[in-house]
Coordinates of N, CA and C in Angstrom, one line a residue:
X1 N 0.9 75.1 11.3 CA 2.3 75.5 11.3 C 3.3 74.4 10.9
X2 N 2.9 73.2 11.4 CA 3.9 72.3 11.2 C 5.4 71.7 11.6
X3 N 6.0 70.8 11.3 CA 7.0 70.7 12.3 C 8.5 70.8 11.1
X4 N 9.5 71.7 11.3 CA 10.0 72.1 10.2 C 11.7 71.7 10.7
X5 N 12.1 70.6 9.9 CA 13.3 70.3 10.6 C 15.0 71.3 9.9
X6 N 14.4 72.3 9.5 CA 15.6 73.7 8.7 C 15.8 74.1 9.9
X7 N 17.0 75.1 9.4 CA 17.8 76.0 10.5 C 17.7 77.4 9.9
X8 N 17.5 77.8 8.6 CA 17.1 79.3 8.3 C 16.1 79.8 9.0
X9 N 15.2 79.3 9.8 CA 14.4 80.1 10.5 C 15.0 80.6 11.6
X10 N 16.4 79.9 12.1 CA 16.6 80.1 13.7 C 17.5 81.2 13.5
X11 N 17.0 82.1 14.4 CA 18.0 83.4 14.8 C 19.8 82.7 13.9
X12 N 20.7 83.8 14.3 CA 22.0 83.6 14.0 C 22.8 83.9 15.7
X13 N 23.7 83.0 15.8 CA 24.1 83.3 17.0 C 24.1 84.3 17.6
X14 N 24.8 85.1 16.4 CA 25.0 86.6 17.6 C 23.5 87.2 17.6
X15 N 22.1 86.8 17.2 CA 21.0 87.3 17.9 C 20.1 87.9 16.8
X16 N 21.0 88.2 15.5 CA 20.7 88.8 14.2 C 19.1 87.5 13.4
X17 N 18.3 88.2 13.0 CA 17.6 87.4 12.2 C 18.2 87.1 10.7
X18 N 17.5 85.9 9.8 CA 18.1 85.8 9.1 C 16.9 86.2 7.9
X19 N 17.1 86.2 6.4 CA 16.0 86.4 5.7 C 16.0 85.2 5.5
X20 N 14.2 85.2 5.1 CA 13.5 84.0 4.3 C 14.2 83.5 3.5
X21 N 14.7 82.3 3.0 CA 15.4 82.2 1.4 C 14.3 81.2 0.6
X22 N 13.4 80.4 1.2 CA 12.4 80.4 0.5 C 11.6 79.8 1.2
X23 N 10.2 79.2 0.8 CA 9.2 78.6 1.7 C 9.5 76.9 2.0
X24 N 8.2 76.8 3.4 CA 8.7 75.1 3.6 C 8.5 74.1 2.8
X25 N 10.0 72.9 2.9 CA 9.8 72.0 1.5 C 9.3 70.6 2.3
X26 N 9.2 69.8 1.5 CA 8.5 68.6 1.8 C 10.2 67.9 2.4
X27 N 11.0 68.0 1.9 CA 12.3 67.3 2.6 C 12.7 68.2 4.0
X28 N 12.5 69.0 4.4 CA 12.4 69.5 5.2 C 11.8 69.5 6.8
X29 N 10.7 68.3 6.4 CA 9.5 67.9 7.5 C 10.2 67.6 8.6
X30 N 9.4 67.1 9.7 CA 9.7 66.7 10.9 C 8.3 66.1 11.2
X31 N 8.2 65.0 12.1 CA 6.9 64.1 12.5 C 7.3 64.7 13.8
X32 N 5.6 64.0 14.9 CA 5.7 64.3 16.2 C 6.3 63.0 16.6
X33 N 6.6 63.4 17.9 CA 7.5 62.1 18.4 C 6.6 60.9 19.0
X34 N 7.1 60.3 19.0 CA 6.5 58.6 18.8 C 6.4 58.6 20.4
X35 N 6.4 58.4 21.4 CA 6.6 58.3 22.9 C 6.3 57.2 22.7
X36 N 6.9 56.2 22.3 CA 6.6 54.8 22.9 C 6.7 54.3 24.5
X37 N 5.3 53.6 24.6 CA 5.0 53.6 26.2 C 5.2 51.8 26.3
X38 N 5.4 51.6 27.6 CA 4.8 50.1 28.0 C 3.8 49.7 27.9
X39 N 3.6 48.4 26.8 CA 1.9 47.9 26.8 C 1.5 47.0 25.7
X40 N 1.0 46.6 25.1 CA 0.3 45.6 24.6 C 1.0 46.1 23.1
X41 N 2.1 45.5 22.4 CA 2.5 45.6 21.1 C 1.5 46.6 19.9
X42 N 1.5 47.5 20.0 CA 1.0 48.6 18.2 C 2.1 49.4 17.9
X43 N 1.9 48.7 17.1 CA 3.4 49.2 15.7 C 2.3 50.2 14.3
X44 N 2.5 51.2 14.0 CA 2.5 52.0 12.8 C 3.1 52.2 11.7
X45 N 3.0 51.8 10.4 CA 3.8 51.7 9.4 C 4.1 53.1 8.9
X46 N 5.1 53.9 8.4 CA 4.9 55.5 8.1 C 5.6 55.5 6.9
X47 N 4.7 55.5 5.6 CA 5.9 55.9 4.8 C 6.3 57.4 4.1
X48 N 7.9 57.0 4.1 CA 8.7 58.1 4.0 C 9.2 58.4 2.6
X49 N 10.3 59.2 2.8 CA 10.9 59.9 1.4 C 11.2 58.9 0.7
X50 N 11.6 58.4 -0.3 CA 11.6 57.6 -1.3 C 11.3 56.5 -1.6
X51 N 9.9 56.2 -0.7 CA 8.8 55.1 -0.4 C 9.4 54.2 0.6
X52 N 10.2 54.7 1.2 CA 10.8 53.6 2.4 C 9.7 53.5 3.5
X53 N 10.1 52.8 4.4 CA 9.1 52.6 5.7 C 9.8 53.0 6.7
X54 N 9.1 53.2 7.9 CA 9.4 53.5 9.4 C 8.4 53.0 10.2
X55 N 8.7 52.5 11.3 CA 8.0 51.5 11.8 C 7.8 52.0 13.0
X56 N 6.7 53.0 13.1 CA 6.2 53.9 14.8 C 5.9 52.8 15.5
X57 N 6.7 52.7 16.9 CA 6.1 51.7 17.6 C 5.2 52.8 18.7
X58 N 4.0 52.5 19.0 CA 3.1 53.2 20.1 C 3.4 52.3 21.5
X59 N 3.4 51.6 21.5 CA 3.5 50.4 22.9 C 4.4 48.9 22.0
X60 N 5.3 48.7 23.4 CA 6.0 47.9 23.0 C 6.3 47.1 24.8
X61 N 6.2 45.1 25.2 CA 6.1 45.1 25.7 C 7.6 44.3 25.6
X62 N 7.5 43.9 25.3 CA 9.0 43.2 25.2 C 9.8 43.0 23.9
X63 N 11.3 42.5 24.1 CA 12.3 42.9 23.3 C 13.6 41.9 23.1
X64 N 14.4 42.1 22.6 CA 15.5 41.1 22.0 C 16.5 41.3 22.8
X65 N 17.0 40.8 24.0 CA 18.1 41.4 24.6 C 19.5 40.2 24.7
X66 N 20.6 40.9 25.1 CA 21.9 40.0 24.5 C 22.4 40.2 26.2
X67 N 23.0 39.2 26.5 CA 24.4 38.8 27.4 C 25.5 38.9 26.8
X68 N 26.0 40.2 26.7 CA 27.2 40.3 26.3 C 28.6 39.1 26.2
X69 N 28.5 39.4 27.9 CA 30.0 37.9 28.6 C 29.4 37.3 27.8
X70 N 28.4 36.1 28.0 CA 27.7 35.3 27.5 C 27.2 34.9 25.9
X71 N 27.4 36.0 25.5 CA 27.3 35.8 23.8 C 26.4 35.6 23.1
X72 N 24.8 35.6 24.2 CA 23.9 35.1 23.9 C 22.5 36.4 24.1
X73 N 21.8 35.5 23.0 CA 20.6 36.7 22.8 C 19.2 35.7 23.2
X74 N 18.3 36.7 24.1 CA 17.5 36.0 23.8 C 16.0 37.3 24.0
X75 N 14.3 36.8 23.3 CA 13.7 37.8 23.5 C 13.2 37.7 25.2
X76 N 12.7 38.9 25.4 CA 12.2 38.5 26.9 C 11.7 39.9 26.9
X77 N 10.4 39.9 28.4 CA 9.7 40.8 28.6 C 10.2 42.1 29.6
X78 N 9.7 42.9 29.0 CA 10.0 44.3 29.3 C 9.3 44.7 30.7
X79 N 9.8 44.5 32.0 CA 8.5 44.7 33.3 C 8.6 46.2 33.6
X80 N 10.0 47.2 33.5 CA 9.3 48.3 33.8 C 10.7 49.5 33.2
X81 N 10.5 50.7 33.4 CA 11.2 51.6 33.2 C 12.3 52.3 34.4
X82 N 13.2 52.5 34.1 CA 13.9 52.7 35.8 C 14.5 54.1 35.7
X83 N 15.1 54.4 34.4 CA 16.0 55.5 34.3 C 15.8 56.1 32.8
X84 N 16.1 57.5 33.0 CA 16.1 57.7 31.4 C 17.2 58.9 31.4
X85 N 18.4 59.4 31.1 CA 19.4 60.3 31.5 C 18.7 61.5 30.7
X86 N 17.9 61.7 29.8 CA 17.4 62.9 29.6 C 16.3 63.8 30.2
X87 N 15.1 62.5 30.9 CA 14.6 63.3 31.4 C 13.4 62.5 32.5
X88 N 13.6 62.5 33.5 CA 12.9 62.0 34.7 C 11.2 61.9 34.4
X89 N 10.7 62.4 33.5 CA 9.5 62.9 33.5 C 8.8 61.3 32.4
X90 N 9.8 61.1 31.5 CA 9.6 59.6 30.5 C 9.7 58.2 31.3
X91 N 10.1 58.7 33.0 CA 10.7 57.0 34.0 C 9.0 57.1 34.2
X92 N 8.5 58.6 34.4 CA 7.2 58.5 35.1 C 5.9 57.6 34.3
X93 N 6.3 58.4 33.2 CA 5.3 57.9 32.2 C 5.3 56.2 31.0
X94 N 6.4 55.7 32.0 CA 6.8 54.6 30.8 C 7.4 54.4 29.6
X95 N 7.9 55.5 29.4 CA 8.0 56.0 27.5 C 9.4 55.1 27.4
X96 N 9.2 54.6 26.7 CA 10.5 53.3 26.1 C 11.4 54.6 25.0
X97 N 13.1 55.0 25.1 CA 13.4 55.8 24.0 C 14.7 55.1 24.1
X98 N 15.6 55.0 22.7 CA 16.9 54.7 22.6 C 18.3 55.1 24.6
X99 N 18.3 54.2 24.9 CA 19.6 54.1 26.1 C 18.7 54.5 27.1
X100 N 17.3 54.0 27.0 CA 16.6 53.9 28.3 C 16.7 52.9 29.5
X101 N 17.1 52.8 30.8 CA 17.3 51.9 31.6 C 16.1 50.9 31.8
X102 N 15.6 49.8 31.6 CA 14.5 49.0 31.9 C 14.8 48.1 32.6
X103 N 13.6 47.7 33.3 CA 14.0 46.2 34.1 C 13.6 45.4 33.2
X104 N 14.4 44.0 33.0 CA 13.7 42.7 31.9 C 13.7 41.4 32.4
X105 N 12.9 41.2 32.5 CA 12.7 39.1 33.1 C 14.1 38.6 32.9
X106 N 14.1 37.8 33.7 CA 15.5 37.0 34.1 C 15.4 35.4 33.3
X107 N 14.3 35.1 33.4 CA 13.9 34.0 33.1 C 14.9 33.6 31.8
X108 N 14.6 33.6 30.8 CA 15.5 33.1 29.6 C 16.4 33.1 29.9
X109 N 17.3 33.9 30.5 CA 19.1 33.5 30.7 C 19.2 32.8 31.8
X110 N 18.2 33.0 32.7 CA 18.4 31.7 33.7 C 18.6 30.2 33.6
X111 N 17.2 30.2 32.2 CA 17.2 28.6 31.9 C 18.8 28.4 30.8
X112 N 18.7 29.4 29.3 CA 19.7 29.0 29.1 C 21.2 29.2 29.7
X113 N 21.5 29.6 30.8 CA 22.5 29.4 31.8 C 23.3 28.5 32.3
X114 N 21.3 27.4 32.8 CA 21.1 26.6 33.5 C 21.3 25.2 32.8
X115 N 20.9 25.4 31.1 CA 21.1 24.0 30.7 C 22.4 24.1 29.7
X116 N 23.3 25.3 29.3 CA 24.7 25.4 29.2 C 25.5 24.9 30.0
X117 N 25.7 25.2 31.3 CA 26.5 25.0 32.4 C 26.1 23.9 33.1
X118 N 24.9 23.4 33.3 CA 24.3 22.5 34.2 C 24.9 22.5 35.3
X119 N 24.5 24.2 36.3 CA 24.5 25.2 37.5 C 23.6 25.9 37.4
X120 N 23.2 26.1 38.7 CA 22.1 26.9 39.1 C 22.3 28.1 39.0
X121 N 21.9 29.4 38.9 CA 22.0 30.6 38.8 C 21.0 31.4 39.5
X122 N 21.4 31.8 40.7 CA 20.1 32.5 41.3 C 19.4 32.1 41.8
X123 N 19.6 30.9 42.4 CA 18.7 29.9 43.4 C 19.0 30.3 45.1
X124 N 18.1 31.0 45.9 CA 18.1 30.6 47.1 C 18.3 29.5 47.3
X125 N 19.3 29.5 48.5 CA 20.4 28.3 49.4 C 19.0 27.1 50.0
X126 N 18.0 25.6 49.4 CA 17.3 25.4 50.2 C 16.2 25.9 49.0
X127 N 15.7 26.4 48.4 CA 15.4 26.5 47.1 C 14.4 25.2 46.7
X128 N 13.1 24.8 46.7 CA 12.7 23.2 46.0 C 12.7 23.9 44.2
X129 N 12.9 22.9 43.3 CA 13.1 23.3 41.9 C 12.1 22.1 41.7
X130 N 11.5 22.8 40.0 CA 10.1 22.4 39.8 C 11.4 20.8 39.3
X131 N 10.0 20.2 38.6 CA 10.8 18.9 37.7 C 11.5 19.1 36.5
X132 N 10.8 20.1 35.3 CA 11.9 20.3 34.5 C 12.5 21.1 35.3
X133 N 13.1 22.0 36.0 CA 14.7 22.2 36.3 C 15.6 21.2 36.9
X134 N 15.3 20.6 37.8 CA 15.1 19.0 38.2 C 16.3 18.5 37.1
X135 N 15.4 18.0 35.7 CA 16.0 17.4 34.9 C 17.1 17.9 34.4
X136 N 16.9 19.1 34.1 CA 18.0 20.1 33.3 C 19.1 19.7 34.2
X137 N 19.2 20.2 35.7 CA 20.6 20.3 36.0 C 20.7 19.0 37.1
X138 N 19.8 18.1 37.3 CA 20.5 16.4 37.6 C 20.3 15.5 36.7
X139 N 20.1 15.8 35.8 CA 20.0 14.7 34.3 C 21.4 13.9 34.3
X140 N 21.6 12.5 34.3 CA 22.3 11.4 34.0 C 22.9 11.8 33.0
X141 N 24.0 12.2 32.6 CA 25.0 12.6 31.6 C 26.3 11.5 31.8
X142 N 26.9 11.0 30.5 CA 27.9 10.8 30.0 C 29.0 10.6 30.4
X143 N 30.1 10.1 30.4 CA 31.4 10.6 31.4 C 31.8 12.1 30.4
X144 N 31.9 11.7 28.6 CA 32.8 12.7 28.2 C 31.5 14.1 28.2
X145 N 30.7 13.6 28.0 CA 29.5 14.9 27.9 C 29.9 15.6 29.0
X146 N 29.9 15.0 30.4 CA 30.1 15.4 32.0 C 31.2 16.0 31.8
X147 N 32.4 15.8 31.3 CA 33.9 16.6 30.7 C 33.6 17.6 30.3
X148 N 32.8 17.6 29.1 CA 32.2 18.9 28.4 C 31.8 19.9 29.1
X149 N 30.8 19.8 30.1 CA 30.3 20.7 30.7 C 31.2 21.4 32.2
X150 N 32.2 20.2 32.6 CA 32.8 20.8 33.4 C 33.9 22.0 32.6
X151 N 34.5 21.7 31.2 CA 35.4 22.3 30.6 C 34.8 23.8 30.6
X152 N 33.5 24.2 30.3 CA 32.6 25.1 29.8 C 32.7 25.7 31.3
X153 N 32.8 25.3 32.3 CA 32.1 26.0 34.0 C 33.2 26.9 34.4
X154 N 34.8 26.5 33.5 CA 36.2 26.9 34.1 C 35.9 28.7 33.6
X155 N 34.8 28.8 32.2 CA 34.7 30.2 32.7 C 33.2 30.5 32.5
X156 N 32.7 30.1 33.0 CA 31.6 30.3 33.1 C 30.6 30.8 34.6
X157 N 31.8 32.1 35.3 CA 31.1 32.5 36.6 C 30.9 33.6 36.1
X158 N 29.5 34.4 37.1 CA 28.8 35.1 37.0 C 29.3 36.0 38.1
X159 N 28.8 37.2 37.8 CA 29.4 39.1 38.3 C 28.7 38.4 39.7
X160 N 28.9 38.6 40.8 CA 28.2 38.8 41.9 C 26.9 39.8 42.1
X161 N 27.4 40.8 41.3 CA 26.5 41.9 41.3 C 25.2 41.5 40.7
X162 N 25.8 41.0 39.4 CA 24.4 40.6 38.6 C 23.5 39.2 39.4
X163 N 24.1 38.2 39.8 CA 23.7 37.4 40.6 C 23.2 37.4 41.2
X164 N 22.9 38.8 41.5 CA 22.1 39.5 42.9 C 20.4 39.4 42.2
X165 N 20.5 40.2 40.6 CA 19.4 40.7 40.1 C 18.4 39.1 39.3
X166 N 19.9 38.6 39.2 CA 19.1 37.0 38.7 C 18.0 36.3 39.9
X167 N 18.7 37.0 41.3 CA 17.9 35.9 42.8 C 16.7 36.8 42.5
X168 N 16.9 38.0 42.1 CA 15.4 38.8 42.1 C 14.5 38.4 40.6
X169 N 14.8 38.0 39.6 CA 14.4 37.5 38.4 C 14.3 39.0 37.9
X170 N 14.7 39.7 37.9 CA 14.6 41.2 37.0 C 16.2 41.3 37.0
X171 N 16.3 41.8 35.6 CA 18.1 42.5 35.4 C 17.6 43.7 34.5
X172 N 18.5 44.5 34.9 CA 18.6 46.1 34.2 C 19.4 46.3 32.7
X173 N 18.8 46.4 32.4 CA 19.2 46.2 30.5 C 19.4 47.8 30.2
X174 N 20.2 48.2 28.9 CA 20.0 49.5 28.2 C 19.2 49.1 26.5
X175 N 18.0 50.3 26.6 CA 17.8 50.0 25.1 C 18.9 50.5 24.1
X176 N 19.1 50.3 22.8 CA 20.1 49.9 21.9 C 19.1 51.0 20.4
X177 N 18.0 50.1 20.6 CA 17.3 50.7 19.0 C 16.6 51.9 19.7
X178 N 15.9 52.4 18.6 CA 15.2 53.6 18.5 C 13.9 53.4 18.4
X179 N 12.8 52.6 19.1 CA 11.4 51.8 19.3 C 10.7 53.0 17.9
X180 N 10.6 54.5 18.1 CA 9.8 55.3 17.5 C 10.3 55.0 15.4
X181 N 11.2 54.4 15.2 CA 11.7 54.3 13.7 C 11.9 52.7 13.6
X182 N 12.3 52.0 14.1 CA 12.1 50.6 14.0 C 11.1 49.5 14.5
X183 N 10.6 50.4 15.5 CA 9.2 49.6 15.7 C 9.8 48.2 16.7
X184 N 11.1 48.4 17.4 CA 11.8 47.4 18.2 C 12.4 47.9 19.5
X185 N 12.2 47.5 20.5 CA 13.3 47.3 21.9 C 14.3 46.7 22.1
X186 N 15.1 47.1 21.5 CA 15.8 45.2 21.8 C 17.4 46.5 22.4
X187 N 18.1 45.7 23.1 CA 19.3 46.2 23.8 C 20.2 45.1 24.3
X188 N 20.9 45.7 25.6 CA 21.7 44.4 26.3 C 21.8 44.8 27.9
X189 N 22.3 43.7 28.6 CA 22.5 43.5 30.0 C 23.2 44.3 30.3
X190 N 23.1 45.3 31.3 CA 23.7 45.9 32.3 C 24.9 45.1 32.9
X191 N 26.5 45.2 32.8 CA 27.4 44.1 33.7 C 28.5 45.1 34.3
X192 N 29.1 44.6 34.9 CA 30.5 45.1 35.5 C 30.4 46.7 35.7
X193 N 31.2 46.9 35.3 CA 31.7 48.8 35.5 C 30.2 49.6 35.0
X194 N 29.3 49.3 33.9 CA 28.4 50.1 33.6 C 27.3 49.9 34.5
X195 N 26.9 49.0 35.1 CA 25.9 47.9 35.9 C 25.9 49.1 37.1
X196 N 27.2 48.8 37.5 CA 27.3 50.4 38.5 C 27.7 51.6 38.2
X197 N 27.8 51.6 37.8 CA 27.3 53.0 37.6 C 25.8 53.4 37.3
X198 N 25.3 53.0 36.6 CA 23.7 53.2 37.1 C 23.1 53.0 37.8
X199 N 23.3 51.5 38.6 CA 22.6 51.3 40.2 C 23.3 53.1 40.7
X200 N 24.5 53.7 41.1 CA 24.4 55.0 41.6 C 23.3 55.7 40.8
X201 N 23.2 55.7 39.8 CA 22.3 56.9 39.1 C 20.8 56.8 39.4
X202 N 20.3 55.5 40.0 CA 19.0 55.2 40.6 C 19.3 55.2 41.7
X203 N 19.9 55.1 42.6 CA 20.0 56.0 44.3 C 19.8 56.9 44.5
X204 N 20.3 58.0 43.5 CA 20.4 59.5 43.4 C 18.7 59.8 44.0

């Protein structure tokens, strides 16, 4: 039968059929859907209408995500699935799809946070820190360097809320791309007004 992405087949609103106006064309197609899951990176090359590519991702484990406030991107790992507003059944199964809620390692924004600001971020009060963090944020600095960094601190505070997700090392990201056509996850940080509103939508 195949998968046929026309609209002459479908009824007419008011319930009337419509006639055949001619048979299925090749611009016409539809592929099955990609369900990209959590798991060990396979990417699929597909090529399309005028020799272009599309890049099926099958499993995808991690992704390109941005700090908005912050201005900064970095890649980091994808640990799990939390929310999906279409359909509860893709949180079950892992399926990564465009504006899916994920949890993502904290790690990279911590460190670059931590050696921008030279402040801790997410440290339990009493906390021992390895040696490199050690160095990062008691490193012997400069008088005017020490200027620099205090100039950068005057805005450089962090949401409370999110601070919360840093002590846990997971933050709630939204995907951005379309994993099944680009063959990528990549999105941004959950902050302020949007941050909650989703924490409500996982209480539910």
């Amino acid at each position: 039968m195949g998968i046929s992405r026309d609209n002459w087949h479908k009824r007419r609103a008011t319930g009337g059929k419509r006639p055949q106006p001619r048979k299925k064309r090749k611009f016409e197609l539809g592929r099955p859907a990609a369900n990209t899951r959590l798991g060990t990176q396979r990417i699929h090359t597909i090529r399309t209408r005028g020799g272009n590519k599309k890049y099926r991702a099958l499993r995808l484990d991690s992704g390109n995500f941005s700090w908005g406030s912050e201005g900064v991107a970095r890649k980091t790992r994808i640990i799990d699935v939390v929310y999906n507003a279409s359909n509860n059944e893709l949180v079950r199964t892992k399926t990564l799809t465009k504006s899916t809620i994920v949890q993502i390692d904290a790690t990279p924004f911590r460190q670059w946070y931590e050696a921008h600001y030279a402040l801790p971020l997410g440290r339990k009060k009493g906390s021992k820190l390895t040696e490199a963090e050690e160095a990062v944020l008691n490193k012997k600095r400069s008088k005017k360097t020490m200027q620099k960094y205090i100039e950068r601190r005057k805005t450089g505070k962090v949401d409370s809320k999110l601070e919360e997700y840093f002590q846990a090392g997971r933050l709630l990201a939204r995907l951005c791309s379309s994993p099944g056509q680009c063959g990528r996850a990549d999105g941004y940080i959950l902050e302020g007004k949007e941050l909650e509103f989703y924490v409500k939508r996982l209480k539910k």
